[in-house]
Each structure stands twice: as structure tokens, then as C-alpha cells.
mmCIF file of C-alpha atoms in Angstrom:
data_model
loop_
_atom_site.group_PDB
_atom_site.id
_atom_site.type_symbol
_atom_site.label_atom_id
_atom_site.label_comp_id
_atom_site.label_asym_id
_atom_site.label_seq_id
_atom_site.Cartn_x
_atom_site.Cartn_y
_atom_site.Cartn_z
ATOM 1 C CA MET A 26 34.879 -28.340 44.369
ATOM 2 C CA ASP A 27 35.437 -29.201 40.696
ATOM 3 C CA LEU A 28 38.163 -31.858 40.766
ATOM 4 C CA PRO A 29 39.806 -33.121 37.557
ATOM 5 C CA LYS A 30 38.750 -36.552 36.346
ATOM 6 C CA ILE A 31 41.333 -39.324 36.624
ATOM 7 C CA TYR A 32 41.110 -42.678 34.842
ATOM 8 C CA ASP A 33 43.458 -45.623 35.288
ATOM 9 C CA PHE A 34 43.429 -48.057 32.380
ATOM 10 C CA GLY A 35 46.139 -50.272 33.852
ATOM 11 C CA SER A 36 49.078 -48.567 32.160
ATOM 12 C CA GLY A 37 48.952 -45.401 34.230
ATOM 13 C CA GLU A 38 46.549 -42.616 34.952
ATOM 14 C CA LEU A 39 44.952 -40.395 32.364
ATOM 15 C CA VAL A 40 44.123 -37.113 33.998
ATOM 16 C CA GLU A 41 41.997 -34.234 32.794
ATOM 17 C CA LEU A 42 43.811 -31.138 31.523
ATOM 18 C CA LYS A 43 42.110 -29.302 34.384
ATOM 19 C CA HIS A 44 44.741 -30.921 36.641
ATOM 20 C CA LEU A 45 47.435 -28.664 35.154
ATOM 21 C CA GLU A 46 45.125 -25.641 35.213
ATOM 22 C CA LYS A 47 44.422 -26.065 38.935
ATOM 23 C CA THR A 48 47.923 -27.171 39.977
ATOM 24 C CA PHE A 49 49.760 -24.311 38.281
ATOM 25 C CA ASN A 50 46.920 -21.754 38.287
ATOM 26 C CA ILE A 51 47.071 -21.369 34.506
ATOM 27 C CA SER A 52 44.548 -21.093 31.689
ATOM 28 C CA ARG A 53 43.490 -23.996 29.488
ATOM 29 C CA ARG A 54 45.438 -22.461 26.582
ATOM 30 C CA ILE A 55 48.657 -22.312 28.629
ATOM 31 C CA ALA A 56 48.074 -25.861 29.953
ATOM 32 C CA LEU A 57 47.933 -27.090 26.347
ATOM 33 C CA LYS A 58 51.168 -25.203 25.648
ATOM 34 C CA TYR A 59 52.760 -26.980 28.634
ATOM 35 C CA LEU A 60 51.899 -30.323 27.045
ATOM 36 C CA LYS A 61 53.221 -29.148 23.685
ATOM 37 C CA VAL A 62 56.650 -28.066 24.991
ATOM 38 C CA LEU A 63 56.866 -31.244 27.098
ATOM 39 C CA ARG A 64 56.019 -33.160 23.895
ATOM 40 C CA ILE A 65 53.073 -34.959 25.480
ATOM 41 C CA GLN A 66 50.199 -35.582 23.090
ATOM 42 C CA PRO A 67 46.793 -34.797 24.608
ATOM 43 C CA LEU A 68 43.919 -37.241 24.275
ATOM 44 C CA TYR A 69 40.590 -35.746 23.254
ATOM 45 C CA ILE A 70 37.690 -37.752 24.684
ATOM 46 C CA GLY A 71 34.239 -36.260 24.194
ATOM 47 C CA ASP A 72 34.388 -32.639 25.312
ATOM 48 C CA GLU A 73 37.362 -33.229 27.610
ATOM 49 C CA ILE A 74 41.129 -33.234 27.145
ATOM 50 C CA PHE A 75 43.302 -35.747 29.003
ATOM 51 C CA PHE A 76 47.008 -36.524 29.249
ATOM 52 C CA SER A 77 49.184 -39.274 30.686
ATOM 53 C CA LEU A 78 50.156 -38.354 34.233
ATOM 54 C CA PRO A 79 52.974 -40.955 34.429
ATOM 55 C CA THR A 80 54.532 -39.508 31.255
ATOM 56 C CA PHE A 81 54.243 -35.983 32.666
ATOM 57 C CA ASN A 82 55.795 -37.108 35.969
ATOM 58 C CA ARG A 83 58.738 -38.833 34.261
ATOM 59 C CA ILE A 84 59.559 -35.794 32.124
ATOM 60 C CA MET A 85 59.216 -33.442 35.110
ATOM 61 C CA PHE A 86 61.510 -35.716 37.145
ATOM 62 C CA VAL A 87 64.208 -35.516 34.452
ATOM 63 C CA LEU A 88 63.797 -31.732 34.151
ATOM 64 C CA SER A 89 63.938 -31.054 37.886
ATOM 65 C CA ARG A 90 66.689 -33.337 39.166
ATOM 66 C CA PRO A 91 70.184 -32.093 40.017
ATOM 67 C CA GLY A 92 72.319 -31.381 36.974
ATOM 68 C CA SER A 93 69.389 -30.632 34.701
ATOM 69 C CA PRO A 94 69.737 -27.536 32.504
ATOM 70 C CA GLY A 95 66.602 -25.848 33.858
ATOM 71 C CA PHE A 96 63.334 -25.252 32.054
ATOM 72 C CA ILE A 97 61.227 -22.181 31.298
ATOM 73 C CA PHE A 98 57.524 -22.949 30.919
ATOM 74 C CA PRO A 99 55.120 -21.071 28.639
ATOM 75 C CA GLY A 100 53.575 -18.057 30.324
ATOM 76 C CA SER A 101 56.527 -17.670 32.712
ATOM 77 C CA LYS A 102 57.933 -14.202 33.293
ATOM 78 C CA ALA A 103 61.370 -15.818 32.999
ATOM 79 C CA LYS A 104 60.716 -16.427 29.297
ATOM 80 C CA GLN A 105 61.851 -12.841 28.606
ATOM 81 C CA ASN A 106 65.053 -13.306 30.630
ATOM 82 C CA GLN A 107 67.854 -13.658 28.071
ATOM 83 C CA LYS A 108 70.403 -14.482 30.799
ATOM 84 C CA LEU A 109 68.542 -17.705 31.628
ATOM 85 C CA ARG A 110 68.573 -18.769 27.989
ATOM 86 C CA GLU A 111 72.279 -17.988 27.776
ATOM 87 C CA LYS A 112 72.801 -20.227 30.825
ATOM 88 C CA GLY A 113 71.200 -23.075 28.863
ATOM 89 C CA PHE A 114 67.667 -23.117 30.253
ATOM 90 C CA LEU A 115 65.418 -25.048 27.885
ATOM 91 C CA ILE A 116 62.072 -23.897 26.518
ATOM 92 C CA ARG A 117 61.202 -27.232 24.887
ATOM 93 C CA VAL A 118 61.927 -30.851 25.798
ATOM 94 C CA THR A 119 64.722 -32.278 23.648
ATOM 95 C CA ASP A 120 64.973 -35.767 22.123
ATOM 96 C CA GLU A 121 67.679 -36.553 24.680
ATOM 97 C CA ILE A 122 65.370 -35.688 27.591
ATOM 98 C CA LEU A 123 62.581 -37.811 26.083
ATOM 99 C CA ARG A 124 64.945 -40.789 25.713
ATOM 100 C CA GLU A 125 66.088 -40.330 29.288
ATOM 101 C CA ALA A 126 62.490 -40.128 30.565
ATOM 102 C CA GLN A 127 61.726 -43.429 28.790
ATOM 103 C CA SER A 128 64.625 -45.312 30.369
ATOM 104 C CA PRO A 129 64.132 -47.876 33.143
ATOM 105 C CA ARG A 130 66.914 -46.075 35.027
ATOM 106 C CA ILE A 131 64.628 -43.049 35.470
ATOM 107 C CA LEU A 132 61.831 -45.280 36.770
ATOM 108 C CA ALA A 133 64.339 -46.785 39.200
ATOM 109 C CA GLU A 134 65.484 -43.335 40.339
ATOM 110 C CA MET A 135 61.871 -42.238 40.787
ATOM 111 C CA ALA A 136 61.092 -45.387 42.771
ATOM 112 C CA ALA A 137 64.178 -44.902 44.943
ATOM 113 C CA ALA A 138 63.352 -41.224 45.509
ATOM 114 C CA SER A 139 59.856 -42.148 46.643
ATOM 115 C CA GLY A 140 61.127 -44.819 49.061
ATOM 116 C CA ARG A 141 59.706 -47.777 47.149
ATOM 117 C CA ASN A 142 60.807 -51.405 47.362
ATOM 118 C CA ASP A 143 64.530 -51.993 46.618
ATOM 119 C CA ALA A 144 63.760 -55.224 44.741
ATOM 120 C CA MET A 145 61.721 -53.301 42.177
ATOM 121 C CA VAL A 146 64.562 -50.794 41.701
ATOM 122 C CA LYS A 147 67.054 -53.631 41.111
ATOM 123 C CA LYS A 148 64.740 -55.242 38.541
ATOM 124 C CA LEU A 149 64.365 -51.997 36.644
ATOM 125 C CA LEU A 150 68.119 -51.476 36.556
ATOM 126 C CA ALA A 151 68.830 -55.077 35.513
ATOM 127 C CA HIS A 152 66.646 -54.972 32.377
ATOM 128 C CA PRO A 153 67.982 -52.794 29.551
ATOM 129 C CA THR A 154 65.596 -50.942 27.278
ATOM 130 C CA SER A 155 65.160 -52.273 23.742
ATOM 131 C CA ALA A 156 67.344 -49.395 22.484
ATOM 132 C CA GLU A 157 70.108 -50.258 24.965
ATOM 133 C CA ALA A 158 69.896 -53.964 24.110
ATOM 134 C CA LYS A 159 70.450 -53.217 20.385
ATOM 135 C CA LYS A 160 73.765 -51.411 21.057
#
């Protein structure tokens, strides 16, 4: 079995692009398009392409939680469905979604959803981001 490489440099895992290819059963070209519409910059190391899994997870969490507008990924049959676009489904991550994915509140929600320690959730919620502190 050809598993994707995963490296943890202390600030989160870098995972090989192959992770997206295998997970979603898509081509390398489409996997790169996924990163592009999610606004995640790939890292080219030697012959391999990597991306930040924590960044991917945070953006996916924001896109998939209740109240989100919905998202149409590259290569999806739904991309041709005009009714979905009229309903507000996104085809690219907006600045607002990126800001939301960066917020400690999202980390707290993710931690709470995964059943992690309450103390960590409270700490994340108690510390504003630098952008929030400037307001």
C-alpha cells in the first residue's frame, strides 16, 4: 500500500498531496485545484507536493458546519448545477471564511466537537486574536 507521507514539524502536520488523491479518489491535477480554491498554498519539497493538514481541517470545518453556505469542489458534477449557485453555494473560499478559520473560536469549536479537554477550549475562547485585540 502506498500511503502518503506525513511530517510533523511541531506546528502541525504537513501531508503529501497524495492524501487528497486517495481520500477523495481524485487526480493530482484536481487535488491541486482543491488546494487552490481552498486558498492553501502547496509546499514543493523535492519531487513531492505537501500541504498543511491543520489548515485544510480548519477550512473544511468552517465550510461543513451548520449554517455554512455550502461548497462545490472542482471536478464535482454539481459545478454545472446553476440552482446550487443561486442558493449561494461557494466555489472558492472567501476572505471571510479564511478569517473565521484563523480564529481561536474555530479551534475551540473543533476541540469541543472532538471531545477534547474543556480547559483548553476555555483558554482558546479567552484569548482574542491579534485582529480582535486591535478593534
